[in-house]
CSV table of C-alpha atoms in Angstrom, one decimal:
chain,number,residue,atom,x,y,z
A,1,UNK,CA,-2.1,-3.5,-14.5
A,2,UNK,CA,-2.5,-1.9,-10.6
A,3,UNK,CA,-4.4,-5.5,-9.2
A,4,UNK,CA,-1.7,-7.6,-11.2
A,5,UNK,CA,1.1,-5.5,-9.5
A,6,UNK,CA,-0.8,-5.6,-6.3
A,7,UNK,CA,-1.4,-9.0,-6.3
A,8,UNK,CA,2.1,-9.7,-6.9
A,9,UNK,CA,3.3,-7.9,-4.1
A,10,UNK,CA,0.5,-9.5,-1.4
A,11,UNK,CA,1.2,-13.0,-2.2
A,12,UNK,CA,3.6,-13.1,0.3
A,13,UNK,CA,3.2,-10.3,2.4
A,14,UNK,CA,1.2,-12.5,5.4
A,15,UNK,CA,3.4,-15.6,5.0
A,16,UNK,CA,6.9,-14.1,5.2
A,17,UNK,CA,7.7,-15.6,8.4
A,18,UNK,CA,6.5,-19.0,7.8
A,19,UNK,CA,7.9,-19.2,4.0
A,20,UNK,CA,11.2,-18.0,5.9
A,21,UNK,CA,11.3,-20.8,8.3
A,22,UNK,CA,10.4,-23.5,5.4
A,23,UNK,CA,13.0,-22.5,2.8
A,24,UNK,CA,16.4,-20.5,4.8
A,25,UNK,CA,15.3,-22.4,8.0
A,26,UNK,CA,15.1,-19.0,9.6
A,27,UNK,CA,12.8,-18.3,12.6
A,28,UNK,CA,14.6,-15.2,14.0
A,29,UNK,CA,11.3,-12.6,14.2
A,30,UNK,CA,14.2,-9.8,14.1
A,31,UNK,CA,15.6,-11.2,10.7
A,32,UNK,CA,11.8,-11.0,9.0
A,33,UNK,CA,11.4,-7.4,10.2
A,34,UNK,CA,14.8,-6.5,8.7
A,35,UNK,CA,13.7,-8.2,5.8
A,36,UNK,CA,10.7,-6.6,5.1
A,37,UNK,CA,12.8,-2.9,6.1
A,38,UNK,CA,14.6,-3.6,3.5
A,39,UNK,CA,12.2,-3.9,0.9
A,40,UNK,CA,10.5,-0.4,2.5
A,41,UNK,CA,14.0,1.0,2.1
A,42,UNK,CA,14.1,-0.3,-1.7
A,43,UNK,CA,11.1,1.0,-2.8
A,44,UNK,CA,11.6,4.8,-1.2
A,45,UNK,CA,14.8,4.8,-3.4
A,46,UNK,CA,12.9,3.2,-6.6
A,47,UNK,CA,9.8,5.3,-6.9
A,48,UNK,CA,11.5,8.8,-6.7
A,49,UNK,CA,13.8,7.5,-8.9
A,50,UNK,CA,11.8,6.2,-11.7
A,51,UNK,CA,9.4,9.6,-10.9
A,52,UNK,CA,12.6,11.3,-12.2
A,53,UNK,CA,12.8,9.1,-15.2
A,54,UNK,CA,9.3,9.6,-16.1
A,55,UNK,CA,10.5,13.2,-16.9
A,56,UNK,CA,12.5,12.1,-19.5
A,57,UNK,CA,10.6,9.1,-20.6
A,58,UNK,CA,6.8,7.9,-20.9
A,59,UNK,CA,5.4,5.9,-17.5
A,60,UNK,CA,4.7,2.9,-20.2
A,61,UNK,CA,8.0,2.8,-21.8
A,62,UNK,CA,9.5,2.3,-18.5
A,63,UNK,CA,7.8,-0.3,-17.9
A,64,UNK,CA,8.5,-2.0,-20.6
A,65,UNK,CA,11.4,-2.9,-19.5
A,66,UNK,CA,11.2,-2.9,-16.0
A,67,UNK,CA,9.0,-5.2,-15.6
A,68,UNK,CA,10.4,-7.9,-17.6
A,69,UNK,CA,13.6,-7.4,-15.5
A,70,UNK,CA,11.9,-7.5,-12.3
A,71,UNK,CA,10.1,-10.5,-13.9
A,72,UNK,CA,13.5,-12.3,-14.2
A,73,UNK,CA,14.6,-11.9,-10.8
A,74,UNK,CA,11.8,-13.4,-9.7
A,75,UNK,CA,13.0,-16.6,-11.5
A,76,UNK,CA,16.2,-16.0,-10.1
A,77,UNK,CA,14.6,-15.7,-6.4
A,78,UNK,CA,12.3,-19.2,-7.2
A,79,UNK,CA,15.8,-20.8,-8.2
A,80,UNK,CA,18.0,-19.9,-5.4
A,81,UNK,CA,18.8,-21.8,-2.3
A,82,UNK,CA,20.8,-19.3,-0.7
A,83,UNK,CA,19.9,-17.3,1.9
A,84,UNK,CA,22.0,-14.4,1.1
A,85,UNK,CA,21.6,-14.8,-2.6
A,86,UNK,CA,18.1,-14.7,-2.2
A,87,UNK,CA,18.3,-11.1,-0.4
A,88,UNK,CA,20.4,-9.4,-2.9
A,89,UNK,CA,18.1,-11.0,-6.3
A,90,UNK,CA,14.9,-9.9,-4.7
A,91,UNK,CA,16.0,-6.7,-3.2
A,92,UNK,CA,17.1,-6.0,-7.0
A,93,UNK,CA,13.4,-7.2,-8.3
A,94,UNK,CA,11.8,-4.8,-5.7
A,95,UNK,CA,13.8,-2.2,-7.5
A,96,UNK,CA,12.4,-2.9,-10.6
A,97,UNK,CA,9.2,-3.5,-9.9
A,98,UNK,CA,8.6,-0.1,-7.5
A,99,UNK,CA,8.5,1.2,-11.2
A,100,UNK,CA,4.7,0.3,-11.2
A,101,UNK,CA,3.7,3.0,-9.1
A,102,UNK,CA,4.2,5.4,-11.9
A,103,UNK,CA,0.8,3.8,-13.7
A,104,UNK,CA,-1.1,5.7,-10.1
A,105,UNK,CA,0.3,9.4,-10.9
A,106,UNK,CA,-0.2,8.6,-14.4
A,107,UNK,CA,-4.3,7.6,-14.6
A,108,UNK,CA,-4.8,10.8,-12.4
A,109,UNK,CA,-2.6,13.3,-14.9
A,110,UNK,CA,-5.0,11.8,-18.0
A,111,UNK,CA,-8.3,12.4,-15.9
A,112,UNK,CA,-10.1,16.4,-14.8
A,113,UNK,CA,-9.8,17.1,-11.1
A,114,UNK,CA,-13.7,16.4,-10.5
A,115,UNK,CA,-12.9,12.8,-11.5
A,116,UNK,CA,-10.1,12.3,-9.2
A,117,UNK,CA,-12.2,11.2,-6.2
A,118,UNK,CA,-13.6,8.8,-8.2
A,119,UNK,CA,-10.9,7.3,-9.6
A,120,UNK,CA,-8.8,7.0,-6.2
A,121,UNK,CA,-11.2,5.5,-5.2
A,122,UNK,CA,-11.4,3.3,-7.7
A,123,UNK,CA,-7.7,2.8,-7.4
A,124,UNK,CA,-7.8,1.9,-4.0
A,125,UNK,CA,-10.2,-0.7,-3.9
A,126,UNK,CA,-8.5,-2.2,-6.3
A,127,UNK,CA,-5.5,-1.9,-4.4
A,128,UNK,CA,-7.4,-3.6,-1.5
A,129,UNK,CA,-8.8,-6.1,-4.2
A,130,UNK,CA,-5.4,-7.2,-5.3
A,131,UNK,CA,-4.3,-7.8,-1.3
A,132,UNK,CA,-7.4,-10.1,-0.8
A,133,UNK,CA,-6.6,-12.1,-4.3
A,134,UNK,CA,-3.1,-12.0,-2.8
A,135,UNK,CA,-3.4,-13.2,0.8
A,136,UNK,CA,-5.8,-16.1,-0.8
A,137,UNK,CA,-3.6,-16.6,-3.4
A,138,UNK,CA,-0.7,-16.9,-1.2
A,139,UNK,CA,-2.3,-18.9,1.2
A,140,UNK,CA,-3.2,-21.5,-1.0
A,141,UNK,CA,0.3,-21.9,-2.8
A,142,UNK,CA,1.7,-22.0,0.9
A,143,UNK,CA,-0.5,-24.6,1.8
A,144,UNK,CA,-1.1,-26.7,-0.9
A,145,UNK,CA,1.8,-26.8,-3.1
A,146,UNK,CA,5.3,-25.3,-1.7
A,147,UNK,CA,5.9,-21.4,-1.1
A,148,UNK,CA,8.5,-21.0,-3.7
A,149,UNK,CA,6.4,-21.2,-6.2
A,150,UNK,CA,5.0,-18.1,-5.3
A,151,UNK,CA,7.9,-16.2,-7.3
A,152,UNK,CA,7.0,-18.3,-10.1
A,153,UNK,CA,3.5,-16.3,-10.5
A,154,UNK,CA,5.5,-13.2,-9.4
A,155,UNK,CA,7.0,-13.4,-12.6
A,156,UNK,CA,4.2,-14.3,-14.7
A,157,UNK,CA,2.4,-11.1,-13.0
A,158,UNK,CA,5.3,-9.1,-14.3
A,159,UNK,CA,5.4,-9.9,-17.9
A,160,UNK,CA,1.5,-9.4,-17.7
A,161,UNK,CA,2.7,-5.8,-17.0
A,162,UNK,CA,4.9,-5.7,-19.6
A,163,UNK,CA,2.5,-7.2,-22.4
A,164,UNK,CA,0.2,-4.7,-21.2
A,165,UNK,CA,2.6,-2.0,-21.6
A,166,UNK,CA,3.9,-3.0,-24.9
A,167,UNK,CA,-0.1,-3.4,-26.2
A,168,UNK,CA,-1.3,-0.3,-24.6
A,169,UNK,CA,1.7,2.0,-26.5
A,170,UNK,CA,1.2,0.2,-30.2
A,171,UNK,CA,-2.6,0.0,-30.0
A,172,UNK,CA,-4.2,3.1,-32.1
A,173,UNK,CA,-7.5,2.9,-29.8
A,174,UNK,CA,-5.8,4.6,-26.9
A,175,UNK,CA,-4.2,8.2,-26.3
A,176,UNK,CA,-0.7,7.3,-24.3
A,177,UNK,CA,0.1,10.9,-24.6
A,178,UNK,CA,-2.6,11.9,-23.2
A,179,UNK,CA,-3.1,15.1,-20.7
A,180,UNK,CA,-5.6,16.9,-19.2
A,181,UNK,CA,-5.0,20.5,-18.0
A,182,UNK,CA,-6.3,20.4,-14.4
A,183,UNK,CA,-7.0,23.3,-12.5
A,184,UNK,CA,-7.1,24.0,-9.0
A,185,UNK,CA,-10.5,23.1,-7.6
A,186,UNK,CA,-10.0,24.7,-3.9
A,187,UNK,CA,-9.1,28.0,-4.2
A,188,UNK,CA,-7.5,29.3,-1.1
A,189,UNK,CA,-5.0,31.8,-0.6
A,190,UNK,CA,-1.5,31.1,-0.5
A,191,UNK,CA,-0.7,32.0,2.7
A,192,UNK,CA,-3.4,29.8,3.8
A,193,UNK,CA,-2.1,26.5,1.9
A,194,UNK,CA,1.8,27.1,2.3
A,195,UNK,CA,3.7,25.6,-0.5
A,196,UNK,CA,4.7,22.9,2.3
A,197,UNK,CA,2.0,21.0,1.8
A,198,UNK,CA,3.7,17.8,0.6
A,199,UNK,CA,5.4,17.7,4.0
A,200,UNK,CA,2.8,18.0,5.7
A,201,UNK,CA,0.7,15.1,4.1
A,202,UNK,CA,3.9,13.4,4.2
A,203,UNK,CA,4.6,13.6,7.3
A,204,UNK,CA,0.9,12.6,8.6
A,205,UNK,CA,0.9,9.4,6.0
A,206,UNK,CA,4.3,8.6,7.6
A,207,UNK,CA,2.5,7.8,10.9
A,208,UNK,CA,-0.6,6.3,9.9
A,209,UNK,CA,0.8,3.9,7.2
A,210,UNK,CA,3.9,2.9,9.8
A,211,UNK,CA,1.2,2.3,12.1
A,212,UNK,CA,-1.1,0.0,9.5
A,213,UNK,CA,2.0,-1.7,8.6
A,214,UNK,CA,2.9,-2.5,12.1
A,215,UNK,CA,0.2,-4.9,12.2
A,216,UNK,CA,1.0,-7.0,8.9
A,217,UNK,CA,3.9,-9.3,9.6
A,218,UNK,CA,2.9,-11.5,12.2
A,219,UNK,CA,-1.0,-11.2,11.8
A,220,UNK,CA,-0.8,-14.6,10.3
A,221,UNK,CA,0.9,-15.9,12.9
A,222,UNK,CA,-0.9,-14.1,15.8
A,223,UNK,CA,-4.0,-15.3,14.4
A,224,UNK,CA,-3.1,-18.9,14.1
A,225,UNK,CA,-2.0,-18.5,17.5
A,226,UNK,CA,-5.3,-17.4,18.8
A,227,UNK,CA,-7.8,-19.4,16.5
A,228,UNK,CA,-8.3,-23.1,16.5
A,229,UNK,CA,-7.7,-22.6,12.8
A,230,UNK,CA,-4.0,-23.5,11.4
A,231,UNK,CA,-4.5,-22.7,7.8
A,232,UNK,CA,-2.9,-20.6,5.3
A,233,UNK,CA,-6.0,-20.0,3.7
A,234,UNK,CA,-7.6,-19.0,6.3
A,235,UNK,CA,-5.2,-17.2,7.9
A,236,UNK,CA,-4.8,-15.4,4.4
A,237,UNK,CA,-8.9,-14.8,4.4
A,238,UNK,CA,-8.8,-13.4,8.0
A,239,UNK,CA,-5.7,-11.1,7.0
A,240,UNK,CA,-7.6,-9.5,3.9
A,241,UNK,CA,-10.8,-8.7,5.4
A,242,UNK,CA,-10.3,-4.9,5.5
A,243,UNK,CA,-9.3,-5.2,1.7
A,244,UNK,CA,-13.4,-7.4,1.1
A,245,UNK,CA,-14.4,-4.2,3.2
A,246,UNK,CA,-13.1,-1.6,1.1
A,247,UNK,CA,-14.9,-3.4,-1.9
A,248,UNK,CA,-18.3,-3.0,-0.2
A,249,UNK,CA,-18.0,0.4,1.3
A,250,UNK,CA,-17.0,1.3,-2.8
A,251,UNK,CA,-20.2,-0.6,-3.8
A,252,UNK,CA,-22.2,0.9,-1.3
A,253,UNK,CA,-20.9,4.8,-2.3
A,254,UNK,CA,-21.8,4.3,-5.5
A,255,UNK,CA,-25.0,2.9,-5.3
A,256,UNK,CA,-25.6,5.6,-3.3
A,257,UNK,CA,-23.9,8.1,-5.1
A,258,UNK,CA,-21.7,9.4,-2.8
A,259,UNK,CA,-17.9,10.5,-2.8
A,260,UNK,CA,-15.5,8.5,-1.3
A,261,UNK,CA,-13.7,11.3,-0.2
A,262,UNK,CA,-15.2,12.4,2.8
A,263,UNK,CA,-13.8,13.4,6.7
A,264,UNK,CA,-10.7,12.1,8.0
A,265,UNK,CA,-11.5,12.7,11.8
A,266,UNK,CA,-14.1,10.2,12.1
A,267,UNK,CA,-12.7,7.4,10.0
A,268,UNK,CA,-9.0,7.9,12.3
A,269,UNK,CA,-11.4,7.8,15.8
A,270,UNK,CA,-12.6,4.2,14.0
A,271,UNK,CA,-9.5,3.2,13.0
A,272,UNK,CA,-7.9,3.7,16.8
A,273,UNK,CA,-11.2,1.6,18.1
A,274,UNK,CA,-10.8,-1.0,15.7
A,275,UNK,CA,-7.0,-1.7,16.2
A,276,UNK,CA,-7.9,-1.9,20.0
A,277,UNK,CA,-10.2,-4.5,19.6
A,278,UNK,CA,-7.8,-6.6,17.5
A,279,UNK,CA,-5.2,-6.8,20.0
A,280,UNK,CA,-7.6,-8.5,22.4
A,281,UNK,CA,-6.8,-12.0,21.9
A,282,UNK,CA,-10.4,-13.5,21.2
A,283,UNK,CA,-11.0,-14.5,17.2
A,284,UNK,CA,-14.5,-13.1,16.9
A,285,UNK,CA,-13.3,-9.4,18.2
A,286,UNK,CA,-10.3,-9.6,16.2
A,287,UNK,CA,-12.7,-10.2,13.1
A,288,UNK,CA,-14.6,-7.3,14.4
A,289,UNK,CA,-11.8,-4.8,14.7
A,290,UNK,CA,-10.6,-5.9,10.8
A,291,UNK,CA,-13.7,-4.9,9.7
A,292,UNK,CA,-13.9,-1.5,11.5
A,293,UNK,CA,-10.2,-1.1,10.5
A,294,UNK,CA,-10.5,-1.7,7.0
A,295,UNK,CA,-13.6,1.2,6.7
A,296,UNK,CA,-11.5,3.4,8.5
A,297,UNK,CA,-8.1,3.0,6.9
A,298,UNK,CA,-10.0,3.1,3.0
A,299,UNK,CA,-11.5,6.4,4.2
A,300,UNK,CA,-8.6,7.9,5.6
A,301,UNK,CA,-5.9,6.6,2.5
A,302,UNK,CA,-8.2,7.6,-0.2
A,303,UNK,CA,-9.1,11.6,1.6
A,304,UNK,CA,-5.4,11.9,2.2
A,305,UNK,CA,-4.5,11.3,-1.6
A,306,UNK,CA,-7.6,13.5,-3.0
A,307,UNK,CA,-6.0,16.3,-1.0
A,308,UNK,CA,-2.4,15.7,-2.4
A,309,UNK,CA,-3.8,15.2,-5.7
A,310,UNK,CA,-5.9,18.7,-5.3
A,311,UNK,CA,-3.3,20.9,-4.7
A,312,UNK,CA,-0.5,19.1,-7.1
A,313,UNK,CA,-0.1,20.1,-10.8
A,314,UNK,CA,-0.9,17.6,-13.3
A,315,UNK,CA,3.1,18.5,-14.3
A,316,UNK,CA,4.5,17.1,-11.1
A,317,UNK,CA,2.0,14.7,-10.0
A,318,UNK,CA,4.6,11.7,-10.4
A,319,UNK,CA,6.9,14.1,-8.4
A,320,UNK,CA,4.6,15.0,-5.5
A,321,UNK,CA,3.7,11.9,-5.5
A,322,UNK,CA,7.2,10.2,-5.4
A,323,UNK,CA,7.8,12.5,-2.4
A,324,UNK,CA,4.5,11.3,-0.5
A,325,UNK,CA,5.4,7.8,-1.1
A,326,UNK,CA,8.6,7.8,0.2
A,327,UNK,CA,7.7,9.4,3.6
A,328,UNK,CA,4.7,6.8,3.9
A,329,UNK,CA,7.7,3.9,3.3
A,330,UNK,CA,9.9,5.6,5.6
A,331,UNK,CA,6.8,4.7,7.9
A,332,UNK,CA,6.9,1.5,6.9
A,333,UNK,CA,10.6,1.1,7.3
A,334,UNK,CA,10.7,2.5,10.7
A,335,UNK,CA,7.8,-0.2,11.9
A,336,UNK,CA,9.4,-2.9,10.3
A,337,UNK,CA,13.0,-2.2,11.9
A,338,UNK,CA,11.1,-2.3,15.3
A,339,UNK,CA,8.1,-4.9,14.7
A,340,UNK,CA,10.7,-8.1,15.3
A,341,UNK,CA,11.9,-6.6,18.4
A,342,UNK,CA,8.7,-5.6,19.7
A,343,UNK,CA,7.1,-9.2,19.0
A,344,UNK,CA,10.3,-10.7,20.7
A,345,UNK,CA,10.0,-8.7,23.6
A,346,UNK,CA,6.4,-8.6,23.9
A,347,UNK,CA,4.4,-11.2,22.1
A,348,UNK,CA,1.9,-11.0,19.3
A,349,UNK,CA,-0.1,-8.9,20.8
A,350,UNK,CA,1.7,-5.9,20.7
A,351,UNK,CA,2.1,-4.4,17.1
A,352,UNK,CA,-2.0,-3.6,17.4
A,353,UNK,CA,-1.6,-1.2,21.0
A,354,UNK,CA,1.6,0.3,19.0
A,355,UNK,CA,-0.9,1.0,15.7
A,356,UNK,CA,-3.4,2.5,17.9
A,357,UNK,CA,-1.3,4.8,19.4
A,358,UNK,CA,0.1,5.4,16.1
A,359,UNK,CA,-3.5,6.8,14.8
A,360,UNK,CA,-3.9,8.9,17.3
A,361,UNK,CA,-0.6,10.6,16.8
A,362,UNK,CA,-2.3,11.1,13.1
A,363,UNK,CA,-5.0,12.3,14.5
A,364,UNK,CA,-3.7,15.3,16.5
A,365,UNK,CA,-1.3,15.8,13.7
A,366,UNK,CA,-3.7,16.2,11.1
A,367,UNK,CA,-5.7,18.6,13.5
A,368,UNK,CA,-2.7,20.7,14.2
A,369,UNK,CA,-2.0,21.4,10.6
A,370,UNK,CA,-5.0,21.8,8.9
A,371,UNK,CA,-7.7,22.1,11.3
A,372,UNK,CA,-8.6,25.7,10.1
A,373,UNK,CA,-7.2,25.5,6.7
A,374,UNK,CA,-9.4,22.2,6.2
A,375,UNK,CA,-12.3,23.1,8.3
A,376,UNK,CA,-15.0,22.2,6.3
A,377,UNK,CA,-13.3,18.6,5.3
A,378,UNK,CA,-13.1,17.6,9.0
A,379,UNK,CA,-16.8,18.7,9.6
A,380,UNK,CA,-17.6,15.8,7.6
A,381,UNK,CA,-18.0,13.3,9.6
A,382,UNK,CA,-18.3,10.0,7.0
């Protein structure tokens, strides 16, 4: 259900500018920022929302019927010709479809602690497998047939979710009501982890996933710009190679048999070189820095949530969660208000120098708060 959502939500993600220009006639870099602000905005609203819900009613009931809603606004948003229109109906379908999130909090409260750094691991390559089958996906439908008929396999995605749902509640085979009483497995004295430490990871996420995102929404074009290559597909390809990274460095882990939740410094240090080397306007580097990138931003997601996840209470996972998720969108938000201007102002090349000053500002910020408290995470270097 995660790759199908995830999918979903890629197949545009690194053709917004040009499917802008081909349908509303709309080449305005300011008015594709603002776009994809808005949709940040709408999903820091929907998660904590339906997080709320899921108090009240089970993750898979809710999405029931989400889904098939969000599923019909995607019809809605294939059908329209207006610009406006098209704004409000798939504002709305982000709405709906932010409900998804809730399966993440959901897989972790039905699993034992020791399992978690598996399974978010797990979860996030197939977070990063959905963007590669997405970019592709995308780039394919924007080249070969028309980019409208993306929203058609939107849709289709999201009554997939909804099937799923609906199966996975009436099948006897599988426990919905499952729980697992999780205790803490770092025990640390309370005034060592203050009950702020939800802010604290929230805050830090803010920065680093503003920064990531800072990079997404013209990488198509800046690429196209740079290569001899004016494909979609390619384009697409080039745009998902930290995702095909995060698949091997998953393989490779457990061949080996190691966790996937190790340091944080290290990883960050990579991620600041690797963003560097992509804003240097020369295809083979920029290849380079996407794969140094994606091995450093997997590491650095995945240790983030396995220290959330530690300290949270299988009771208020969704909750914790919900509150992590919407500072790591306000990121988002905040780089997508300003990535128009800045590309306006400064050319193509300037979302990566912003991103890699944006690590760094994780960096010390992650030091500052938990550099004692988390001694013996950051001595592990990879």
């Amino acid at each position: 259900m995660t790759l199908v959502a995830v999918v979903s939500d890629y197949l545009l993600h690194p053709f917004y500018p040009q499917f802008f220009e081909a349908r509303f006639g709309v080449t305005d870099p300011e008015l594709v920022g603002y776009y994809f602000a808005a949709i940040c905005f709408m999903v820091m609203i929907s998660f904590p929302f339906w997080a709320y819900v899921s108090k009240k009613v089970a993750e898979l009931n809710i999405l029931i019927y989400t889904q098939c809603i969000a599923g019909i606004l995607a019809l809605f948003c294939y059908w329209t010709n207006s610009y406006v229109n098209f704004w409000i109906i798939s504002l709305m379908m982000i709405l709906f479809k932010g409900s998804y999130l809730l399966v993440y909090p959901y897989i972790l409260k039905i699993t034992t602690k020791k399992e978690h750094s598996k399974v978010i691991g797990i979860l996030s390559v197939i977070v990063h497998l959905g963007g590669v089958l997405g970019a592709v996906i995308g780039g394919v439908t924007v080249d070969v047939i028309d980019a409208s008929y993306i929203f058609l396999i939107m849709a289709l995605g999201d009554f997939i979710q909804m099937g799923m749902s609906a199966y996975l509640l009436k099948n006897k085979t599988y426990d919905t009501s499952k729980s697992i009483e999780n205790k803490k497995s770092i025990a640390f004295d309370d005034k060592i982890i203050p009950k702020g430490f939800v802010l604290k990871i929230g805050l830090i996420t803010l920065v680093l996933y503003g920064s990531g995102f800072i990079t997404r929404p013209f990488f198509s074009s800046y690429w196209e710009y740079i290569s001899i290559y004016n494909s979609k597909l390619v384009s697409g390809t080039i745009y998902a190679i930290p995702a095909f990274v995060a698949l091997l460095v998953l393989w490779w882990d457990i061949k080996i048999k190691k966790t996937t939740s190790s340091g944080i410094i290290v990883p960050l240090c990579i991620g600041i070189l690797g963003l560097w080397i992509q804003g240097i306007p020369i295809p083979g580097l920029v290849v380079l820095g996407r794969i140094l990138y994606g091995w450093a931003v997997f590491r650095a997601i995945v240790r983030f949530d396995v220290l959330l996840f530690e300290f949270s209470n299988p009771e208020t996972y969704a909750i914790d969660y919900s509150k992590v998720h919407f500072f790591q969108n306000l990121g988002v938000l905040i780089s997508s208000f300003i990535v128009g201007v800045l590309v306006d102002q400064y050319g193509l090349e300037i979302p990566f120098t912003v991103a890699w000053i944006g690590f760094g500002i994780t960096l010390v910020l992650f030091a500052v708060f938990f550099k004692i408290k988390f001694k013996s995470f950051i001595l592990k270097a990879t």
